[in-house]
JSON list of C-alpha atoms in Angstrom, two decimals:
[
{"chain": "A", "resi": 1, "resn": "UNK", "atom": "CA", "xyz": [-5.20, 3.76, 14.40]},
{"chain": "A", "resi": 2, "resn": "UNK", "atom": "CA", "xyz": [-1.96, 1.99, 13.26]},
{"chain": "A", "resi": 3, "resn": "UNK", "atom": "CA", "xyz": [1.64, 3.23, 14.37]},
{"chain": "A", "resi": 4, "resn": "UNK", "atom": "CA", "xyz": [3.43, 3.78, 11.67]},
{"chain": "A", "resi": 5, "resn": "UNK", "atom": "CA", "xyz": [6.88, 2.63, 11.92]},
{"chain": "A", "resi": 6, "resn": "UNK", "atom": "CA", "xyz": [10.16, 5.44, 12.86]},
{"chain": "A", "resi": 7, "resn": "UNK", "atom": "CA", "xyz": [11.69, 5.01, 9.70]},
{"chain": "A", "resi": 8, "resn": "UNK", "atom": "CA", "xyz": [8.71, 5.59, 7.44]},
{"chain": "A", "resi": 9, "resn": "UNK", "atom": "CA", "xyz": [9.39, 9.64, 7.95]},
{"chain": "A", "resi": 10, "resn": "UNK", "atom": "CA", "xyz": [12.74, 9.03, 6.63]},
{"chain": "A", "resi": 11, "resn": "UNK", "atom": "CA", "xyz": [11.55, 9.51, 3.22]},
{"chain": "A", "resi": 12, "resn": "UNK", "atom": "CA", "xyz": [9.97, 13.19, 4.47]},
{"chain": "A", "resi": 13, "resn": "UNK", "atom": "CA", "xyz": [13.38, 13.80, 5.83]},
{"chain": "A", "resi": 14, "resn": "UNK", "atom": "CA", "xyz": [15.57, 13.32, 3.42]},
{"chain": "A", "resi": 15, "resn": "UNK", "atom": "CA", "xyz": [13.38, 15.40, 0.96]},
{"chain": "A", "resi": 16, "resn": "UNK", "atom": "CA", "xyz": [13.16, 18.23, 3.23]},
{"chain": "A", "resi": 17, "resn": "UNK", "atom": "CA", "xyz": [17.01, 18.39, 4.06]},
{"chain": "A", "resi": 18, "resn": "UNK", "atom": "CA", "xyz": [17.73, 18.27, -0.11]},
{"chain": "A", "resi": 19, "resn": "UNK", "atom": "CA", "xyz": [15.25, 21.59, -0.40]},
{"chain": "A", "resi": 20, "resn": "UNK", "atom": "CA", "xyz": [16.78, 23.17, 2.63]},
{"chain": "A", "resi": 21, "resn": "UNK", "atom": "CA", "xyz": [20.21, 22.43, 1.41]},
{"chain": "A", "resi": 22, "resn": "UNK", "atom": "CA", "xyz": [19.23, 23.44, -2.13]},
{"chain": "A", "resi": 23, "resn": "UNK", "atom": "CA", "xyz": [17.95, 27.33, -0.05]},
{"chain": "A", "resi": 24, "resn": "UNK", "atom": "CA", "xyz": [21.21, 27.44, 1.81]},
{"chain": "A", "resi": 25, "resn": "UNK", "atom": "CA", "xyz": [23.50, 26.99, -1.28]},
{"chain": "A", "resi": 26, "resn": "UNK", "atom": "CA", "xyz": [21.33, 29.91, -3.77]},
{"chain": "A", "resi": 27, "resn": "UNK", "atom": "CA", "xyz": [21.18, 31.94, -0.58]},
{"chain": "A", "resi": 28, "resn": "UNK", "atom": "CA", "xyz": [25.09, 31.57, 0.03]},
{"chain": "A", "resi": 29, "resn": "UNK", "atom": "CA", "xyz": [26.02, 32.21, -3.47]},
{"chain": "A", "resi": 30, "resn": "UNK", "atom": "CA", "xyz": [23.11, 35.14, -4.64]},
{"chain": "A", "resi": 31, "resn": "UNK", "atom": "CA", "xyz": [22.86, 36.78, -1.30]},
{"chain": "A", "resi": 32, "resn": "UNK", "atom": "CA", "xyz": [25.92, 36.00, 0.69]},
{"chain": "A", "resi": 33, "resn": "UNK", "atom": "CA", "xyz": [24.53, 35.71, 4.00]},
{"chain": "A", "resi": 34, "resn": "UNK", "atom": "CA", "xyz": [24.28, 32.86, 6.00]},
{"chain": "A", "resi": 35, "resn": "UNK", "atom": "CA", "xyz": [22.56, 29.67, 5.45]},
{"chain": "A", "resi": 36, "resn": "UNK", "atom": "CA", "xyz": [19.27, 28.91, 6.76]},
{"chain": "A", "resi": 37, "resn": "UNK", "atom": "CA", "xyz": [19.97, 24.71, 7.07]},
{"chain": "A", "resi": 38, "resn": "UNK", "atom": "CA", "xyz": [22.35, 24.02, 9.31]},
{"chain": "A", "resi": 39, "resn": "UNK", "atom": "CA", "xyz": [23.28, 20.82, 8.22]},
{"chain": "A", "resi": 40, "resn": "UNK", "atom": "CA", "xyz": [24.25, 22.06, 4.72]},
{"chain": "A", "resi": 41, "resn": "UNK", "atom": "CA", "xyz": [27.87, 23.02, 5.38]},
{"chain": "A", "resi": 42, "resn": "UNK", "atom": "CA", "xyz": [30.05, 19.74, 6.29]},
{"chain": "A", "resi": 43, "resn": "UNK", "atom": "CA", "xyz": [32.12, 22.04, 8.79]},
{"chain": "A", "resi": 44, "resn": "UNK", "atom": "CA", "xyz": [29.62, 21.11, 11.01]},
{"chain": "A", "resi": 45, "resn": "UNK", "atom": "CA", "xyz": [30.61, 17.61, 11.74]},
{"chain": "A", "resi": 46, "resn": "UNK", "atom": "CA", "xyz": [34.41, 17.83, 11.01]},
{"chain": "A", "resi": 47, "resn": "UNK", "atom": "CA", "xyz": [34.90, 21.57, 12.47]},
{"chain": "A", "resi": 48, "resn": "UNK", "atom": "CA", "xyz": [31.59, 22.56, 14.75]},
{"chain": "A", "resi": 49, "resn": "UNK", "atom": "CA", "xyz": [32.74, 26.12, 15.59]},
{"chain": "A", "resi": 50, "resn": "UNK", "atom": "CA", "xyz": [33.81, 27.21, 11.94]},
{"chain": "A", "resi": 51, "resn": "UNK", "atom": "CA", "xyz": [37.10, 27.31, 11.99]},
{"chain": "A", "resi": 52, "resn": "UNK", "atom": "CA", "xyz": [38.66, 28.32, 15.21]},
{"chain": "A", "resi": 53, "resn": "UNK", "atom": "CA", "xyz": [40.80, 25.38, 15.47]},
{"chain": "A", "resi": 54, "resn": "UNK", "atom": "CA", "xyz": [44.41, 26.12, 14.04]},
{"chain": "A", "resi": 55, "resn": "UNK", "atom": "CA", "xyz": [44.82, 24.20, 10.70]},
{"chain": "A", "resi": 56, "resn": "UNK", "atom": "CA", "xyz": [48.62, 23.11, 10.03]},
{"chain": "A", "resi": 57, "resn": "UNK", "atom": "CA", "xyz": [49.99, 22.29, 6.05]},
{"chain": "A", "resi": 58, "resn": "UNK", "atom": "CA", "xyz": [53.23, 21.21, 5.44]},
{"chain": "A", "resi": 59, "resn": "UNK", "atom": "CA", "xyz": [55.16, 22.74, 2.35]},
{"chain": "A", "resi": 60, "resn": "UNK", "atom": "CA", "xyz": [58.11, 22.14, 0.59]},
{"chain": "A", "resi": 61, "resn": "UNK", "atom": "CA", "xyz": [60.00, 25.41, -0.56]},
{"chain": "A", "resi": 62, "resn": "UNK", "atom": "CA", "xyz": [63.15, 25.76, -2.82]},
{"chain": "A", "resi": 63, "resn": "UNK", "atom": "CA", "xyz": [65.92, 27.64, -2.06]},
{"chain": "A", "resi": 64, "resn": "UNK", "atom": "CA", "xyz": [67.36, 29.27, -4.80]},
{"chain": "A", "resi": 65, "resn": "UNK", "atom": "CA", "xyz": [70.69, 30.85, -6.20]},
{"chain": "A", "resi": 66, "resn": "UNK", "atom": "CA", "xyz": [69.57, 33.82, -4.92]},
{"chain": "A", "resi": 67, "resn": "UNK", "atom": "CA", "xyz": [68.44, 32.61, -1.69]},
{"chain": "A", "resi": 68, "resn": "UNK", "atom": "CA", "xyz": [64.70, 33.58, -2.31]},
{"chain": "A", "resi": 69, "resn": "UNK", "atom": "CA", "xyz": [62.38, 30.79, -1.27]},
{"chain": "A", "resi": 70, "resn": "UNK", "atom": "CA", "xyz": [60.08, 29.56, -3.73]},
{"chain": "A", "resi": 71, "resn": "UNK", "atom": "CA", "xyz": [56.80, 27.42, -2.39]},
{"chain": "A", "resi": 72, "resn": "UNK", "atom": "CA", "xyz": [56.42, 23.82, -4.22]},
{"chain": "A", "resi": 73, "resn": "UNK", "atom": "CA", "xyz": [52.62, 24.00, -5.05]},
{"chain": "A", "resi": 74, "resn": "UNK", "atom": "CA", "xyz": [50.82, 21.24, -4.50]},
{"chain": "A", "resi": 75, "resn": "UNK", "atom": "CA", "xyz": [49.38, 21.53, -8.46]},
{"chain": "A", "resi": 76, "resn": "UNK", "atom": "CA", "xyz": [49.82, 17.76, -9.12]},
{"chain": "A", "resi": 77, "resn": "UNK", "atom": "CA", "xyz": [52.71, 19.23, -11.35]},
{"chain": "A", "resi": 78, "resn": "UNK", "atom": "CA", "xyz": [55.87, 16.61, -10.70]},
{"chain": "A", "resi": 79, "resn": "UNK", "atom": "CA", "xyz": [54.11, 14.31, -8.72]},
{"chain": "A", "resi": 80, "resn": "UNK", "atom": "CA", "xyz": [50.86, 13.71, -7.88]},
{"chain": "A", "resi": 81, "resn": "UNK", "atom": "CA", "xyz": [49.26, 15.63, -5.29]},
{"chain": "A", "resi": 82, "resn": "UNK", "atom": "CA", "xyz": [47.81, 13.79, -2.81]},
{"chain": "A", "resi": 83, "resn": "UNK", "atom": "CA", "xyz": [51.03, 11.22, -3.54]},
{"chain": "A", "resi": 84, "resn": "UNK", "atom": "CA", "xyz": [52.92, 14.91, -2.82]},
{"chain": "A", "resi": 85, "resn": "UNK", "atom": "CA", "xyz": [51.31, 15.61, 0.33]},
{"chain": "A", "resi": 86, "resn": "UNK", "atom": "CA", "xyz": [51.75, 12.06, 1.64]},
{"chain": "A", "resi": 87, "resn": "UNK", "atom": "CA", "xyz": [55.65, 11.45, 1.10]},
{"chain": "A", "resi": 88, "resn": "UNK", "atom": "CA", "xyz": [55.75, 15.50, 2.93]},
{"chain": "A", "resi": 89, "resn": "UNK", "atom": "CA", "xyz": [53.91, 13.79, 5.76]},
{"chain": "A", "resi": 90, "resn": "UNK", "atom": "CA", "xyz": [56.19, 10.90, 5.69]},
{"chain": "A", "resi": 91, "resn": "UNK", "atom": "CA", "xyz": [59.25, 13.27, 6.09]},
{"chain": "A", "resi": 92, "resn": "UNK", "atom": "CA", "xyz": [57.41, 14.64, 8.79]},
{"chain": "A", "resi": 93, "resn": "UNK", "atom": "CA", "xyz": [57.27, 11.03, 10.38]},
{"chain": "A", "resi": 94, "resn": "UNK", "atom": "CA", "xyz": [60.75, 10.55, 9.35]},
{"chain": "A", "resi": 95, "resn": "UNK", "atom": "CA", "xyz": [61.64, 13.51, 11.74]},
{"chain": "A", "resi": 96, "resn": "UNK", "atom": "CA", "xyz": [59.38, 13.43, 14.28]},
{"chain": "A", "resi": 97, "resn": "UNK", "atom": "CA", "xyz": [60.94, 9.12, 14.66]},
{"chain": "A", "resi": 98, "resn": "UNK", "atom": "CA", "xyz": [64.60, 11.17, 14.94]},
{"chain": "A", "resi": 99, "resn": "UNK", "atom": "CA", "xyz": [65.93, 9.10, 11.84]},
{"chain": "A", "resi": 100, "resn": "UNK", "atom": "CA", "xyz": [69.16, 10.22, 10.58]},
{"chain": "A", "resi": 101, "resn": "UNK", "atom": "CA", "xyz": [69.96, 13.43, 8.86]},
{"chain": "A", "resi": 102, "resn": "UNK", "atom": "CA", "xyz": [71.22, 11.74, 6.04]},
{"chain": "A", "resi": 103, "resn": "UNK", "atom": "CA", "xyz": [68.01, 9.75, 5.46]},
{"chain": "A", "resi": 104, "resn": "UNK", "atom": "CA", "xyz": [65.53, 12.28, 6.42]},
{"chain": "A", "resi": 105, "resn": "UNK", "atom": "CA", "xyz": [67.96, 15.04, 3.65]},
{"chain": "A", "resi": 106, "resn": "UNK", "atom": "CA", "xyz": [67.75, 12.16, 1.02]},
{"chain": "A", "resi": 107, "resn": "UNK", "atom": "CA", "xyz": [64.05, 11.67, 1.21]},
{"chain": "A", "resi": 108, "resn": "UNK", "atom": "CA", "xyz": [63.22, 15.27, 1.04]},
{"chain": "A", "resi": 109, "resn": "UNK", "atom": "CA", "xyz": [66.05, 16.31, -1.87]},
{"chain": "A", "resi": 110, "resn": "UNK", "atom": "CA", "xyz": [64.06, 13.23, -3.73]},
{"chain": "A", "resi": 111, "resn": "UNK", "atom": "CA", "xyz": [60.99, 15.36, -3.29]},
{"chain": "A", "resi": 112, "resn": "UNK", "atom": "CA", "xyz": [62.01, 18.34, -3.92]},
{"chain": "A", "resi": 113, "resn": "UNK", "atom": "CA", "xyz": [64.32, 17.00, -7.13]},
{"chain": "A", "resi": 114, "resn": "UNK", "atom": "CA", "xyz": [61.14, 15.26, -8.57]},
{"chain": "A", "resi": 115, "resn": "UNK", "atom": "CA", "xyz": [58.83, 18.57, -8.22]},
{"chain": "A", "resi": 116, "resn": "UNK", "atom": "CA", "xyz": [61.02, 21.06, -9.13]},
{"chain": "A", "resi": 117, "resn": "UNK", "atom": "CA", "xyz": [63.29, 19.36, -11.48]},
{"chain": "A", "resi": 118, "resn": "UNK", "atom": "CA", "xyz": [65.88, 20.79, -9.76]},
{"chain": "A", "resi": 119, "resn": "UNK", "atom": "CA", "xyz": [68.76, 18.33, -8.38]},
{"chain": "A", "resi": 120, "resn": "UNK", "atom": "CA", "xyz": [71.25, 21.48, -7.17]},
{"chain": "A", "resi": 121, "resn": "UNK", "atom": "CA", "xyz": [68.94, 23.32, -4.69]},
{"chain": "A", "resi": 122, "resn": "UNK", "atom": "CA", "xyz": [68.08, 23.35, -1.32]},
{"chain": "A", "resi": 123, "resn": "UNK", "atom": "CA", "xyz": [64.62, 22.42, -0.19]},
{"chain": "A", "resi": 124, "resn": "UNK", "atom": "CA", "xyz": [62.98, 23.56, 3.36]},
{"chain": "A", "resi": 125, "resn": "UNK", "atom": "CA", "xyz": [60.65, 21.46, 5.06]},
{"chain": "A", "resi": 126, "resn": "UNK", "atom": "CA", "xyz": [57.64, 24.27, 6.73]},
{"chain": "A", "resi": 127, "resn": "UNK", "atom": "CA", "xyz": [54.83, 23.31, 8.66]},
{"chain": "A", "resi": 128, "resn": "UNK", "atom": "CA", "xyz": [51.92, 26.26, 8.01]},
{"chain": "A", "resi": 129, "resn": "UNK", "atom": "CA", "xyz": [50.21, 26.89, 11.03]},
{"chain": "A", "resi": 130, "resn": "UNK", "atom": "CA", "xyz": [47.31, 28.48, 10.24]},
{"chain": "A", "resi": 131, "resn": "UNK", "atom": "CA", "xyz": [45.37, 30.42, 13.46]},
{"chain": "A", "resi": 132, "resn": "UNK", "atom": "CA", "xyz": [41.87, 31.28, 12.55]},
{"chain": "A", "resi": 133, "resn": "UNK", "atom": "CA", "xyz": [41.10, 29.08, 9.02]},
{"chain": "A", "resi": 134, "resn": "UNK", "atom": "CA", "xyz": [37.30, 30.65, 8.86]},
{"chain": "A", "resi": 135, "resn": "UNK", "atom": "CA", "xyz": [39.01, 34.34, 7.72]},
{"chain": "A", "resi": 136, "resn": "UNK", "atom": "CA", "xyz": [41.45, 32.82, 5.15]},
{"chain": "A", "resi": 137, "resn": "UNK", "atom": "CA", "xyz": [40.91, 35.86, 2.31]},
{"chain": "A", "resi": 138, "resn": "UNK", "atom": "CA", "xyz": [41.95, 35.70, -1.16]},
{"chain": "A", "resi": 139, "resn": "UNK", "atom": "CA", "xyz": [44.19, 39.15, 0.35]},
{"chain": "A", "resi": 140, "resn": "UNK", "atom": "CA", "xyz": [45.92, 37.80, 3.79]},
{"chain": "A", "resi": 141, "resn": "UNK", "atom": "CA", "xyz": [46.64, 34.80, 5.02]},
{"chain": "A", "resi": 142, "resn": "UNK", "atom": "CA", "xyz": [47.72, 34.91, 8.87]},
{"chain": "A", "resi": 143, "resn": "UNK", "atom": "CA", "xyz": [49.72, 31.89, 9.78]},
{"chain": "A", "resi": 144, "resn": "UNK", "atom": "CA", "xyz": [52.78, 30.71, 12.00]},
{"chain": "A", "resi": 145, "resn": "UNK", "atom": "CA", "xyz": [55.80, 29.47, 10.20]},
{"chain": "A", "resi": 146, "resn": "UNK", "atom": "CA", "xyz": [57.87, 26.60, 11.62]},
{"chain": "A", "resi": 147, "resn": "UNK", "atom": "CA", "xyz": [60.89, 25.17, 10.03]},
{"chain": "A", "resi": 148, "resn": "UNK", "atom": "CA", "xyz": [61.24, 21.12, 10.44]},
{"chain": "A", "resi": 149, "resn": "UNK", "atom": "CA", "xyz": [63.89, 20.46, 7.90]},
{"chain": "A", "resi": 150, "resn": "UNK", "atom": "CA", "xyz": [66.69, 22.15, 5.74]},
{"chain": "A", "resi": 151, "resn": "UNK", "atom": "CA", "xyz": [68.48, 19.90, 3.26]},
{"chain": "A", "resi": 152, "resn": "UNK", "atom": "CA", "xyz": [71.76, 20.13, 1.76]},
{"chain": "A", "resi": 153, "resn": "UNK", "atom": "CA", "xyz": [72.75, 20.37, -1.97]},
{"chain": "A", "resi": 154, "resn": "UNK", "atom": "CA", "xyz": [74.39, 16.82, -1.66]}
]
């Protein structure tokens, strides 16, 4: 009797992870109970306990007349949003490096002025900390708060 060669099951494989993925997703979205595959969810490789490692977002709020805080979606309204969430990391770098106020309030008015279109109003600079990203509901959100910039109006 012949060996057959490892990789000549990889065929088998492959078909049986597509059918076990294709079980996992109708049970997830008819039943709502947990899949049966365990390789269907991509948490897996990037966050293998689902979602107990903090999760941090930085955000961009406006400060208005009224000095009510208004969140800068990232909507892709403005600027484009993964261009959006790069130049707010970039600020981040810019602060984190201890550049000058000056440049670090310049680069973040810029920001702010091209997604609000807004040039009198103050921006904030907030890092999200969020604790426990598996039990983000559509209702509550439970995260930390920590200021890393407040600009000027000029």
């Amino acid at each position: 009797m012949k060996n057959k060669p490892l990789y000549y099951y990889t065929q088998y494989l492959v078909l049986i992870s597509i059918i076990l993925s294709i079980i996992s997703y109708g049970k997830e979205k008819i039943f709502h109970s947990k899949e049966i595959y365990p390789f269907f969810w991509w948490q897996l490789f990037t966050n293998p306990v689902k979602g107990t490692t903090p999760f941090t977002m930085l955000r961009l709020y406006e400060v208005t007349k009224e000095n009510d805080t208004i969140r800068l979606a990232n909507n892709g309204d403005g600027i484009d949003d993964v261009a959006y969430t790069s130049l707010l990391n970039e600020a981040n770098e810019k602060i984190n490096n201890d550049e000058s106020y000056e440049t670090i309030n310049k680069f973040i008015r810029g920001i702010g002025i091209e997604k609000s279109k807004k040039s009198n109003q103050k921006f904030i600079l907030v890092k999200e900390i969020y604790k426990n990203p598996i039990n983000i509901t559509s209702e509550h959100h439970e995260f930390d708060k920590e200021i890393l910039f407040i600009t000027t109006t000029r």
